[in-house]
Amino acid sequence: MSTATVTLAAARSPGVALLSLRRRAPAAAPLRFPGLRVGSGCRHIAMASAAHARAPADPLPKGADLFFRAVISNMEKVYLSRNPTAKTILELVRSYDGDHICYDHLAFRTFGVNGYGINSLYEFFTDFGYLPREELRFPAKKLRALWFSPPTNGGYSGTGTYGPLPRIFISELLVDELTTQSQEIIHKYLKTSVNGNNHAALASTSGELTWEKLIYSDFQILSRESEYAACTLVNGYALNHATIATHRLESDIRNINKFNKFVEDNGFKLNSEGGILKVSPDGLLQQSSTVADSSLFTFADGITESIPRSYIEFAERLLLPQFKDLQDEEVKEYHRRDGFEVGNADKIFESTSKDQLTRTSA
């Protein structure tokens, strides 16, 4: 099949362009956007200015901004209701640092098949000014992801979901690359959703599945091949994790190493895959995360077992070399390292893995 070329100018929105492409392309076909070029493990949007390499979209009108923030706040409420670790850490940080918490990004997991992947959530964010930036691939996990930068939002007056708008990171499982048995299980449940993929953002605000609950034996089968698949089928479109931007804090824990010690000193277990601190090759993006919380889940056949829910991540973005001499009061977010790193993200995904969940050492 020839590769489809979709121009954003020809579509009502970037989301329509992606949706059109995905209807014509195989499951693992590259996502296409003008200026998107292949890099090392990811594909980048080429921007004109090095100093403002991630120039944001125009700001949202006040009404749209208030509505959008209300929606992501409801997504956050579902997330915190299921993840006591995240809720407690946010409270501890506010108690120690003051009310200065800003989110670096929010992340979602999806199934990359039949419209249930990245494109099921994509248009909600692009309709509110977000721009697609990079595609990242994780061949061993059979995943890919796309991240989006927020519109200009310098007029915020709060913190958290009412602070600077976060980046959005949406990943999808390349279902067609799984074994036939796993594919059949996933298709079986997605078929019961009918058109639920068209309402993924609504599902995320409610925490409800858009497909039928699965039976425990199907969960076990999927878990053996892809923990991502099993986790996504029981959690649906619910927010997978939120990320605190440590560099936006005002006390000593704005340094991520001190932040990690603060978290561990308060009794929480951090994801140790590849080391507690995940560092990009350029050294400018440093990340860590807790191990996911678990909770009891009653499967469709009446069996109740513990399942992984979500976790909370932490990120420090250091200054780009050309801005290293700026005074603190001069520094803006665009002066810092932007984007994501395949190596870091690959290890952060392990926060919901059985190996991390069952690890006893802190």
XYZ file of C-alpha atoms in Angstrom:
362
model
C 0.000 0.000 0.000
C 1.335 3.407 -0.900
C 1.913 5.885 1.921
C -0.839 8.447 2.245
C 0.154 12.079 2.474
C -2.163 14.261 4.496
C -1.751 18.015 4.666
C -3.098 19.855 7.657
C -4.300 22.680 5.438
C -6.651 20.315 3.625
C -8.346 19.155 6.795
C -10.656 20.817 9.275
C -8.119 20.135 12.008
C -4.881 18.161 12.496
C -7.023 15.472 14.121
C -9.062 14.999 10.959
C -5.843 14.634 8.986
C -4.593 11.909 11.304
C -7.951 10.134 11.365
C -8.097 10.159 7.562
C -4.614 8.716 7.329
C -5.210 6.008 9.889
C -8.273 4.763 7.986
C -6.118 4.142 4.923
C -2.840 3.030 6.452
C -1.820 -0.232 8.161
C -1.679 -0.258 11.947
C 2.060 0.377 12.153
C 2.252 3.008 9.410
C 4.082 6.185 10.455
C 1.996 9.120 11.566
C 2.315 11.865 8.942
C 2.484 15.615 9.447
C 4.191 18.391 7.482
C 7.727 18.910 8.837
C 7.798 15.592 10.695
C 11.203 14.001 10.148
C 12.686 10.721 11.283
C 15.169 11.009 14.144
C 16.863 8.574 16.500
C 13.963 6.552 17.879
C 11.477 9.342 17.243
C 10.229 11.669 14.537
C 10.368 15.417 15.083
C 8.374 18.384 13.901
C 10.888 20.687 12.221
C 10.547 24.220 13.561
C 12.228 27.346 12.222
C 13.674 28.915 15.360
C 16.222 27.179 17.567
C 15.538 29.602 20.403
C 11.804 28.909 20.267
C 11.958 25.387 18.868
C 8.588 24.514 20.335
C 6.669 27.698 19.570
C 3.185 27.267 21.065
C -0.108 27.788 19.302
C -2.159 30.924 19.869
C -3.784 31.251 23.299
C -7.300 29.915 23.835
C -10.187 32.346 24.279
C -11.232 32.541 27.934
C -14.373 30.455 27.538
C -12.565 27.631 25.754
C -9.725 27.763 28.264
C -12.088 27.457 31.248
C -13.978 24.572 29.649
C -10.804 22.696 28.723
C -9.386 23.063 32.226
C -12.656 21.808 33.723
C -12.415 18.685 31.551
C -8.813 17.837 32.438
C -9.609 18.580 36.097
C -12.294 15.893 35.966
C -9.767 13.530 34.381
C -7.451 14.324 37.288
C -10.213 13.617 39.847
C -10.703 10.097 38.466
C -6.938 9.575 38.446
C -6.484 10.702 42.065
C -9.489 8.678 43.268
C -7.766 5.511 42.047
C -4.209 6.408 42.990
C -3.718 7.259 46.654
C 0.054 7.475 46.180
C -0.314 10.330 43.688
C -2.835 12.126 45.893
C -0.634 11.841 48.976
C 2.559 12.946 47.184
C 0.804 16.009 45.791
C -0.363 16.879 49.316
C 3.137 16.369 50.738
C 4.727 18.561 48.070
C 2.206 21.338 48.706
C 2.865 21.099 52.424
C 6.642 21.331 51.915
C 6.966 23.643 48.917
C 3.731 25.629 48.933
C 1.091 25.684 46.224
C 3.490 25.709 43.264
C 2.765 22.369 41.581
C 2.596 22.483 37.787
C 2.115 19.483 35.532
C 4.776 18.763 32.930
C 2.528 16.362 31.025
C -0.510 14.104 31.246
C -0.340 10.632 29.681
C -2.904 8.226 28.243
C -2.755 4.645 26.979
C -4.789 3.311 24.030
C -5.184 0.414 21.570
C -3.824 1.183 18.093
C -6.517 -0.597 16.120
C -9.910 0.223 14.587
C -9.857 3.847 15.729
C -9.166 3.105 19.395
C -5.617 4.427 19.374
C -4.009 7.849 19.469
C -6.626 9.278 17.140
C -9.449 8.470 19.586
C -8.152 11.179 21.942
C -6.229 13.296 19.462
C -8.931 15.656 18.249
C -10.103 16.646 21.708
C -6.695 18.178 22.401
C -6.056 19.644 18.943
C -9.508 21.251 19.018
C -8.263 23.193 22.054
C -5.052 24.422 20.495
C -2.598 21.562 21.047
C -0.062 20.813 18.309
C 1.442 17.393 17.415
C 5.206 17.365 17.956
C 6.957 13.985 17.945
C 6.251 10.349 17.320
C 8.215 7.927 19.502
C 8.512 4.181 18.892
C 9.128 1.323 21.305
C 9.573 -1.821 19.163
C 10.181 -4.273 22.023
C 6.943 -3.215 23.703
C 5.061 -2.949 20.388
C 4.136 0.626 21.218
C 4.308 4.035 19.694
C 3.397 7.425 21.084
C 2.761 10.982 20.022
C 3.158 14.041 22.203
C 1.456 17.404 21.864
C 2.469 20.869 22.986
C -0.107 23.176 24.587
C -1.323 26.509 23.293
C 0.118 29.694 24.742
C -1.116 29.889 28.304
C 0.774 32.606 30.115
C -2.349 34.080 31.717
C -3.016 31.239 34.159
C -3.678 32.153 37.758
C -3.513 28.805 39.540
C -1.559 25.577 39.833
C -2.103 21.955 38.828
C -4.715 21.735 36.070
C -5.314 25.470 36.518
C -1.638 26.299 36.087
C 0.357 26.295 32.838
C -1.255 23.804 30.478
C 0.663 20.509 30.355
C 2.049 18.643 27.382
C -0.026 15.632 26.368
C 1.541 12.196 25.755
C -0.666 9.525 24.108
C 0.649 6.030 23.471
C -0.938 3.141 21.619
C -0.370 -0.596 21.503
C 0.280 -1.906 17.990
C -2.329 -4.642 18.302
C -1.637 -6.145 14.871
C 1.870 -7.066 16.052
C 0.597 -9.252 18.912
C -0.098 -12.972 18.735
C -3.374 -14.067 17.171
C -4.745 -15.075 20.581
C -4.083 -11.663 22.139
C -5.469 -9.867 19.090
C -8.683 -11.895 19.278
C -9.155 -11.054 22.963
C -8.686 -7.326 22.382
C -10.976 -7.279 19.339
C -13.629 -9.223 21.254
C -13.963 -6.476 23.858
C -13.486 -3.485 21.580
C -16.364 -4.726 19.417
C -18.680 -4.310 22.403
C -17.782 -0.612 22.531
C -19.457 0.084 19.148
C -18.586 3.816 18.788
C -17.123 4.360 22.237
C -13.810 5.423 20.733
C -15.515 8.610 19.564
C -16.069 9.560 23.201
C -12.679 8.706 24.698
C -12.278 12.083 26.418
C -15.709 11.710 28.029
C -14.760 8.213 29.226
C -11.584 9.649 30.748
C -13.576 12.185 32.785
C -15.899 9.484 34.140
C -13.468 6.597 34.547
C -15.924 4.242 32.863
C -14.928 1.638 30.293
C -16.414 2.047 26.828
C -16.295 -1.736 26.362
C -17.483 -4.696 28.436
C -15.489 -5.812 31.462
C -13.197 -8.673 30.613
C -13.071 -12.067 32.298
C -10.092 -12.873 34.504
C -8.661 -15.607 32.249
C -8.444 -13.130 29.344
C -6.652 -10.657 31.629
C -4.131 -13.356 32.560
C -3.490 -14.314 28.938
C -2.919 -10.717 27.900
C -0.675 -10.052 30.892
C 1.713 -12.793 29.800
C 2.317 -11.142 26.404
C 1.681 -7.454 27.051
C 1.156 -5.974 30.501
C 0.296 -2.739 28.698
C -2.613 -4.493 26.939
C -4.012 -6.019 30.130
C -3.637 -2.775 32.073
C -5.342 -0.733 29.350
C -8.239 -3.132 28.958
C -9.159 -2.819 32.664
C -8.423 0.923 33.007
C -9.725 2.142 29.666
C -9.134 5.764 28.720
C -8.574 6.895 32.321
C -5.570 9.190 32.767
C -2.567 6.889 33.066
C -0.322 9.315 34.907
C 0.363 12.950 35.670
C 3.870 14.397 35.920
C 5.076 17.073 38.330
C 7.492 19.572 36.765
C 10.019 19.702 39.602
C 11.883 22.673 38.096
C 8.762 24.809 38.622
C 8.843 24.242 42.394
C 10.434 26.876 44.629
C 12.220 24.960 47.388
C 15.249 22.640 47.333
C 13.148 19.769 45.930
C 13.007 21.540 42.582
C 16.183 19.477 42.010
C 14.893 16.060 40.971
C 17.501 14.120 42.958
C 16.382 15.899 46.129
C 12.779 15.392 45.069
C 13.331 11.638 44.690
C 14.891 11.481 48.169
C 11.925 13.437 49.532
C 9.519 10.890 48.034
C 11.483 7.878 49.271
C 11.935 9.393 52.738
C 8.156 9.577 52.933
C 7.909 5.838 52.335
C 7.109 5.586 48.627
C 8.703 3.162 46.207
C 10.176 4.547 42.983
C 10.445 2.683 39.688
C 13.972 1.251 39.615
C 14.030 0.111 35.973
C 17.303 1.393 34.527
C 17.997 3.219 37.788
C 15.756 5.510 39.818
C 16.694 8.531 37.680
C 16.145 8.237 33.936
C 18.400 10.674 32.045
C 18.309 11.605 28.350
C 21.564 11.297 26.369
C 21.996 15.077 26.405
C 21.522 15.076 30.180
C 18.845 17.775 30.000
C 15.691 15.697 30.599
C 15.652 13.847 33.914
C 12.686 11.750 35.001
C 11.528 9.354 37.693
C 8.243 7.806 38.768
C 6.568 5.846 41.515
C 5.507 2.252 41.112
C 1.825 2.033 40.176
C -0.856 1.667 42.813
C -2.990 -1.467 42.722
C -6.619 -1.959 43.648
C -9.166 -4.745 43.676
C -11.148 -5.217 40.473
C -14.126 -7.511 39.967
C -13.950 -9.159 36.561
C -16.980 -10.061 34.452
C -16.935 -13.658 35.695
C -17.116 -12.549 39.338
C -13.454 -13.089 40.191
C -11.927 -10.256 42.231
C -8.193 -9.685 41.926
C -5.688 -6.865 42.350
C -4.845 -4.943 39.168
C -2.328 -2.159 38.435
C -3.838 1.317 38.228
C -1.565 4.325 37.730
C 1.470 6.137 39.078
C 2.861 9.640 39.330
C 5.918 10.839 37.454
C 8.424 13.626 38.101
C 10.441 15.525 35.507
C 13.142 18.170 35.577
C 13.894 19.991 32.327
C 17.273 21.697 32.406
C 18.243 24.835 30.509
C 19.374 24.494 26.902
C 23.089 25.327 26.535
C 22.432 28.656 24.795
C 20.387 29.837 27.797
C 22.581 28.583 30.642
C 23.608 32.115 31.668
C 20.072 33.434 32.142
C 19.067 34.636 35.588
C 16.354 32.610 37.307
C 13.785 35.363 36.910
C 14.431 35.463 33.154
C 13.917 31.742 32.527
C 10.810 30.638 30.628
C 9.700 27.100 29.862
C 10.840 27.414 26.230
C 14.397 28.016 27.463
C 14.428 24.454 28.792
C 14.843 21.101 27.120
C 11.554 20.150 25.502
C 10.108 16.919 24.155
C 10.534 13.348 25.331
C 13.189 10.655 25.128
C 12.532 7.080 23.990
C 15.013 5.587 26.477
C 13.484 7.439 29.419
C 9.886 6.745 28.434
C 10.590 3.054 27.817
C 11.662 2.689 31.444
C 8.817 4.830 32.804
C 6.346 2.439 31.114
C 7.650 -0.232 33.514
C 5.947 1.541 36.440
C 2.916 -0.720 35.903
C 4.924 -3.913 35.319
C 4.655 -6.960 37.560
C 8.410 -6.828 38.230
C 8.121 -3.342 39.701
C 4.845 -3.998 41.506
C 6.248 -7.038 43.307
C 9.668 -5.561 44.065
C 10.044 -5.325 47.843
C 13.013 -2.973 48.200
C 12.359 0.762 48.290
